CSV table of C-alpha atoms and ligand atoms in Angstrom, one decimal:
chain,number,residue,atom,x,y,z
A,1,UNK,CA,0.0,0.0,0.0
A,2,UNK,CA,2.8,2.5,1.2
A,3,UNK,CA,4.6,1.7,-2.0
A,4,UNK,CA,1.3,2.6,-4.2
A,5,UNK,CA,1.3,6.1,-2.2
A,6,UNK,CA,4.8,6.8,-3.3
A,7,UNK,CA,4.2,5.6,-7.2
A,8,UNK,CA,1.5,7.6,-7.6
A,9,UNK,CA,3.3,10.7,-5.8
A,10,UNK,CA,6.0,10.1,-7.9
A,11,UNK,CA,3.7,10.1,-11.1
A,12,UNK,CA,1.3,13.5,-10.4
A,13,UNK,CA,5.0,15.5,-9.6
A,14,UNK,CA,6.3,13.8,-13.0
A,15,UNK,CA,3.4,15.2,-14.2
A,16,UNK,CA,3.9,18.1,-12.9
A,17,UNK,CA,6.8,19.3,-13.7
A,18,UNK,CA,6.0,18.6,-17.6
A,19,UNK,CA,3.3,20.6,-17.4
A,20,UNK,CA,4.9,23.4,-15.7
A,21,UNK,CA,8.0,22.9,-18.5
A,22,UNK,CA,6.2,22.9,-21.1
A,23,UNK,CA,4.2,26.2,-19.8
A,24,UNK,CA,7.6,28.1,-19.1
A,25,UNK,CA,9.4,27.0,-22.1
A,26,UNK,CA,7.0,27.5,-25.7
A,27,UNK,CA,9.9,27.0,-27.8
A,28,UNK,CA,10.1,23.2,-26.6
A,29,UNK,CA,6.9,22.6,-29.1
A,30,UNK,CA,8.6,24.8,-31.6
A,31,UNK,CA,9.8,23.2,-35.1
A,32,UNK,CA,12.6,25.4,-37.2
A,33,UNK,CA,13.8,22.6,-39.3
A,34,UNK,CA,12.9,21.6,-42.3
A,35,UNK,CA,11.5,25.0,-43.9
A,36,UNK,CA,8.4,24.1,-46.6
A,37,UNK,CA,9.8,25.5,-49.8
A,38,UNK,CA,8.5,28.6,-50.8
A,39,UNK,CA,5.5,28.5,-53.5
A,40,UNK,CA,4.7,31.5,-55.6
A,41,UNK,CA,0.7,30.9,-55.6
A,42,UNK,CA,-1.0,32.0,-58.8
A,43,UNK,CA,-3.1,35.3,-59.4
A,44,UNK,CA,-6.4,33.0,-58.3
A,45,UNK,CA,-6.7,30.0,-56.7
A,46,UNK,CA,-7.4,28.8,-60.2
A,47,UNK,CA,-4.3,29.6,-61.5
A,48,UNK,CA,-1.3,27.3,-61.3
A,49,UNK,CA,1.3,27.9,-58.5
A,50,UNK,CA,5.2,28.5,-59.6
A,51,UNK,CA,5.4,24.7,-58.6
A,52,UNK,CA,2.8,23.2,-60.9
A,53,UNK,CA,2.7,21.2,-64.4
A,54,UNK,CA,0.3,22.7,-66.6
A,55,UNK,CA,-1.1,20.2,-68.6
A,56,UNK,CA,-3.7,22.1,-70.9
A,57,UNK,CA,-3.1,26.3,-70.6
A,58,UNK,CA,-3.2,26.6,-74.1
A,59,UNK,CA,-3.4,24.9,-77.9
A,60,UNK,CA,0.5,24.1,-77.7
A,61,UNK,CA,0.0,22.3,-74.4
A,62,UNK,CA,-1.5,19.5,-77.0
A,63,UNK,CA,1.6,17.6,-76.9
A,64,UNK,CA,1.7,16.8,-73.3
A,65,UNK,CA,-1.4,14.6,-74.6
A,66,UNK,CA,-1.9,11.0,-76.3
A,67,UNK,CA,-5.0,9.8,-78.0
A,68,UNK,CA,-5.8,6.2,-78.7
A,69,UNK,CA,-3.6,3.6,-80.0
A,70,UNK,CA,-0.6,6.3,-78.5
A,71,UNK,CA,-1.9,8.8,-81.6
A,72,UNK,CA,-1.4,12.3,-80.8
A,73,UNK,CA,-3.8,14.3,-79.8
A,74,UNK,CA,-7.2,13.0,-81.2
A,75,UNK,CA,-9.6,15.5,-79.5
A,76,UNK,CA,-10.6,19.1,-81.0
A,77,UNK,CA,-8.4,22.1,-79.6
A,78,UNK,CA,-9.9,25.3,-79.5
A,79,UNK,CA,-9.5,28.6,-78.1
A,80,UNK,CA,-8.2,28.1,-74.4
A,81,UNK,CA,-9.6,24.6,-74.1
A,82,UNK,CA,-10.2,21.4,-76.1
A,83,UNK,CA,-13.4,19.0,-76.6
A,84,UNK,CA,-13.8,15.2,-76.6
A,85,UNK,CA,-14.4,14.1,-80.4
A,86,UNK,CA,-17.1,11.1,-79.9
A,87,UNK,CA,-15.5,7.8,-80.8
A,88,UNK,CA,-11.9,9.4,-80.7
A,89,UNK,CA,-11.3,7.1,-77.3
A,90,UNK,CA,-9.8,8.3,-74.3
A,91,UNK,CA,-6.9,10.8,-73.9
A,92,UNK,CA,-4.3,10.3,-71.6
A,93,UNK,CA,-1.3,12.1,-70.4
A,94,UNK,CA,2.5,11.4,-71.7
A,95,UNK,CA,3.7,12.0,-67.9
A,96,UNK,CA,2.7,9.4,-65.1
A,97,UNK,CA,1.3,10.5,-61.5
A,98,UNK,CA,1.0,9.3,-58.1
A,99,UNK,CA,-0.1,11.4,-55.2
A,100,UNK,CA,-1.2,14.8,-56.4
A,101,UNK,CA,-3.1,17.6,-56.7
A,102,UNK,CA,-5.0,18.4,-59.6
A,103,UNK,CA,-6.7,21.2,-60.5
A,104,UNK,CA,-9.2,20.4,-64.2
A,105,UNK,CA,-11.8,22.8,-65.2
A,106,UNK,CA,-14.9,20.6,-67.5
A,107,UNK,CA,-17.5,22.1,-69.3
A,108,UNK,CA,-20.8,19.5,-70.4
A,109,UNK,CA,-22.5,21.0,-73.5
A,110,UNK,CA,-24.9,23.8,-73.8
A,111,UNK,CA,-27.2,22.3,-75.6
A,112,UNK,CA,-28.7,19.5,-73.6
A,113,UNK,CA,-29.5,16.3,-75.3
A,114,UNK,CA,-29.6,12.5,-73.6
A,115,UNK,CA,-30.4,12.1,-70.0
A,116,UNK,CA,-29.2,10.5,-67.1
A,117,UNK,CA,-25.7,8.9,-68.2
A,118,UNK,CA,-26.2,9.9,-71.7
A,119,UNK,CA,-25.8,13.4,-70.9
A,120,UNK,CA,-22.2,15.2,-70.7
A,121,UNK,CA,-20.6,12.2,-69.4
A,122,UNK,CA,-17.2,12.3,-69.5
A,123,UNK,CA,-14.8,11.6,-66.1
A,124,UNK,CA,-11.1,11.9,-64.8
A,125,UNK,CA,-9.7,8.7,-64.4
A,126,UNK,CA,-6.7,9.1,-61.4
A,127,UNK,CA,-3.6,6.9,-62.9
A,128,UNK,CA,-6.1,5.6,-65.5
A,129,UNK,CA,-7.8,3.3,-63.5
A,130,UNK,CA,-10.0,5.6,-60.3
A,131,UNK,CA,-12.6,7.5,-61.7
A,132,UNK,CA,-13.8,10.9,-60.5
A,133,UNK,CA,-17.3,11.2,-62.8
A,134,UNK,CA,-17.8,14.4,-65.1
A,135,UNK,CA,-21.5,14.2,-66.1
A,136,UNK,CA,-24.2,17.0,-66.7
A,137,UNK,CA,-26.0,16.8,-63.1
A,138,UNK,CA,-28.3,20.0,-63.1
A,139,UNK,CA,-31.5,18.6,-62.8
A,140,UNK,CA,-30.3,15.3,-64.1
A,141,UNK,CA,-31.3,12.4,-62.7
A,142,UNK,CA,-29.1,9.0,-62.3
A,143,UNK,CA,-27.9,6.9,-59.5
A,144,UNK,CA,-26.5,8.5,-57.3
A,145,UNK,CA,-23.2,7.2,-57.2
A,146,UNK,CA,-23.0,8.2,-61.1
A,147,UNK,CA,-23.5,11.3,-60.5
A,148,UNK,CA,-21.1,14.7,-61.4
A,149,UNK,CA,-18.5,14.8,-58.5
A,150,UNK,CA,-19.1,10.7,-57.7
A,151,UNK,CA,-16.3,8.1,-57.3
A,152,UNK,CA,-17.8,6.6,-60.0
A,153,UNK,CA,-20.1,3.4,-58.8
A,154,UNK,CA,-18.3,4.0,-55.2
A,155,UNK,CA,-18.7,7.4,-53.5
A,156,UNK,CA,-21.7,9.5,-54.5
A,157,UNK,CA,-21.1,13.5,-54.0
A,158,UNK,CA,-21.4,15.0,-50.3
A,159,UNK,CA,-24.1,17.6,-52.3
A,160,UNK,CA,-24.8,18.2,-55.6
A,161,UNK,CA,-23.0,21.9,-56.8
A,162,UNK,CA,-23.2,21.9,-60.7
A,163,UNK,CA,-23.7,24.4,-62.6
A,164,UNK,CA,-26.2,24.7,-65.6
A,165,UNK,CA,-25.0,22.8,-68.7
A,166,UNK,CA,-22.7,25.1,-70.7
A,167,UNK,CA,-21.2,26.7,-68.1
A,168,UNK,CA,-17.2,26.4,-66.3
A,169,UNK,CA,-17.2,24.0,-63.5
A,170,UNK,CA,-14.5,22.8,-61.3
A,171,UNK,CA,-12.7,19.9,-59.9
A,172,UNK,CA,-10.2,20.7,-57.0
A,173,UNK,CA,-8.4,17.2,-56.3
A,174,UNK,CA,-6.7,15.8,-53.7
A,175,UNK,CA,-5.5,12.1,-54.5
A,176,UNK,CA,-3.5,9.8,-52.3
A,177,UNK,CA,-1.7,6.6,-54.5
A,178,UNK,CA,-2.8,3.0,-53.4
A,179,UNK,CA,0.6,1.5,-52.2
A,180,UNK,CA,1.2,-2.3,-52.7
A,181,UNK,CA,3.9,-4.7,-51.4
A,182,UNK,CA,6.1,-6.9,-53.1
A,183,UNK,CA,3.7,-9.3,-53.5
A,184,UNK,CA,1.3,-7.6,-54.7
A,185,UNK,CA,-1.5,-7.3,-51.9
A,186,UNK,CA,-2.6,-3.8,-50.9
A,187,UNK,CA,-1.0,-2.3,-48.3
A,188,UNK,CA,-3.1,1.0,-48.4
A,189,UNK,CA,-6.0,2.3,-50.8
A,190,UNK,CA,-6.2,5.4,-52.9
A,191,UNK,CA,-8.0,8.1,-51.5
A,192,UNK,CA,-9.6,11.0,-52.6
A,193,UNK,CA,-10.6,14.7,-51.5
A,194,UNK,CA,-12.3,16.8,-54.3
A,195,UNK,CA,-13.9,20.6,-54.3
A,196,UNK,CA,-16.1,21.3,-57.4
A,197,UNK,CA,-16.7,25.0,-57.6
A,198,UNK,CA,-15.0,25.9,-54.4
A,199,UNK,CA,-17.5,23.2,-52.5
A,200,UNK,CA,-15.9,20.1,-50.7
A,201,UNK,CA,-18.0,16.8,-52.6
A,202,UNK,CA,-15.4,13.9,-51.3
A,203,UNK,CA,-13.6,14.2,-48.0
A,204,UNK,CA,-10.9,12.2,-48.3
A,205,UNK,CA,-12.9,8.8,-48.7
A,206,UNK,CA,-11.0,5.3,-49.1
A,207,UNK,CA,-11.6,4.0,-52.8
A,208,UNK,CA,-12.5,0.3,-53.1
A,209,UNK,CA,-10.3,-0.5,-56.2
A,210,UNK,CA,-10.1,0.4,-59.9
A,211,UNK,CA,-13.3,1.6,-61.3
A,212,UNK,CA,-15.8,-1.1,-62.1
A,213,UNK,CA,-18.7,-0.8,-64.7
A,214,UNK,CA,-20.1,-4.3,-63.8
A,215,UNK,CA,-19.9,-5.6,-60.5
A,216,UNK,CA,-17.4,-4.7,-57.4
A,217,UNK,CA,-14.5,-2.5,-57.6
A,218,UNK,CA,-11.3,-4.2,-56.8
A,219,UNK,CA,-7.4,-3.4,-56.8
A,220,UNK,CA,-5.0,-4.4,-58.7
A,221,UNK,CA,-1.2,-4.0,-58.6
A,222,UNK,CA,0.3,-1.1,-60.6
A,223,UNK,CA,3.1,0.9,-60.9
A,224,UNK,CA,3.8,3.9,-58.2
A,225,UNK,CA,2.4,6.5,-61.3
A,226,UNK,CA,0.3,6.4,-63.7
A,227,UNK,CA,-0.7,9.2,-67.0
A,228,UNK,CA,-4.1,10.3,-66.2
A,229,UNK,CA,-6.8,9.9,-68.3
A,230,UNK,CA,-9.7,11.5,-69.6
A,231,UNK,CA,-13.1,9.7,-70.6
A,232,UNK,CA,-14.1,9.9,-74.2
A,233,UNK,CA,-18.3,8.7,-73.4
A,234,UNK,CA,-19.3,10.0,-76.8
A,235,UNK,CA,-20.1,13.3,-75.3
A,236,UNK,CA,-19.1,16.2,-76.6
A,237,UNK,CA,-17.6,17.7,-73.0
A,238,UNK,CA,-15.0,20.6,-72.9
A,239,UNK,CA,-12.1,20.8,-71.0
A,240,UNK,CA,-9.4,23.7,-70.0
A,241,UNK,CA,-7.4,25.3,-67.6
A,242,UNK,CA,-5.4,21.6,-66.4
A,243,UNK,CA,-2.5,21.9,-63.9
A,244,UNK,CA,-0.9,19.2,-61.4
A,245,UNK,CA,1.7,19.2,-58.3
A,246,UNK,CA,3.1,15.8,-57.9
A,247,UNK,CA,2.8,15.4,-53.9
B,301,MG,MG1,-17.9,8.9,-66.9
């Protein structure tokens, strides 16, 4: 019993006297080393940082592109931003990415024709494989893991924030790479944060695997980056203004 007294006297002053350190001396919490680099932030939150790739800025920016069957660029450039040519297939990047941020600004047509799927869908497939859905959702009804701003067949949108067809929308993303080991079983899953038009949709949510059409998602083992790709779904859905930081 006597030595339980003296344990737990010993413990509270222990206590104690960290609390009273830590109160007299602030720098103890302090950190100095490393420094975050310095970042020259764009003119908007829109615009790429000094530490950004730009992907799409402009019609020259075509050649960071690659269409189907590693063609060049097979999609229609225009002024400031580019369109998906039905049938053309899919666009990806020539560079591969893992963790990142990605800023994309989309665009679904004006003129609204189709419903439900059929209308403005496009998507931004993360290393080719996670898709983050691009599909006309103003007063569009679908599933709601289909949905604009869904993990497509995964995660449906924290609220619904599109625009009316025709007009700029965008995607702020935040994506974490899957990591596998050596044998190829996961070791952690992808994850995802996104803002469209300023409004957090995903907050960081665990994907289940590679985007599945038909049936359950499931991962597979690939390399640490990936090109990114965007959807060709036979709608004609714009694009512009495309930057990434490799985390
Ligand atoms: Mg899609």
């Amino acid at each position: 019993m006597k030595q339980t007294s003296i344990l737990f006297f010993c413990i509270c002053f222990s206590l104690g006297a960290q609390s009273q350190e830590s109160k007299s001396a602030p720098e103890l919490t302090e950190i100095w080393a490393p420094v975050p680099k310095t970042v020259a932030p764009g003119q908007s939150a829109a615009d790429p940082p000094s530490d950004a790739i730009v992907l799409y800025g402009n019609w020259a920016d075509t050649v960071n592109w690659v269409g189907k069957n590693d063609q060049a660029f097979t999609w229609k450039p225009e002024d400031g931003f580019f369109t998906v040519v039905p049938y053309a297939g899919d666009l990806h990047t020539k560079q591969a990415f893992g963790d990142c941020q990605l800023h994309i600004e989309w665009q679904t047509p004006a003129e609204v024709t189709g419903n439900g799927q059929g209308r403005g869908n496009s998507g931004i497939f993360l290393m080719g494989r996670y898709e983050l859905q691009v599909l006309d959702s103003y007063n569009n009804s679908t599933y709601s893991n289909g949905q604009a701003g869904s993990i497509y067949k995964q995660h449906m949108p924290l609220v619904n924030v599109c625009r009316p067809p025709g007009e700029w929308q965008c995607y702020d993303i935040i994506f974490t790479a899957p990591q596998f080991n050596a044998e190829g079983f996961l070791k952690s899953p992808a994850r995802m944060t996104v803002l469209q038009n300023g409004v957090l949709i995903q907050n960081n949510v665990e994907l289940w695997g590679s985007m599945q059409f038909i049936g359950v998602p499931k991962y597979e083992k690939h390399a640490d980056k990936e090109p990114l790709l965007l959807q060709d779904h036979h709608n004609t859905v714009s694009y512009r203004n495309i930057w990434v930081r490799a985390l």
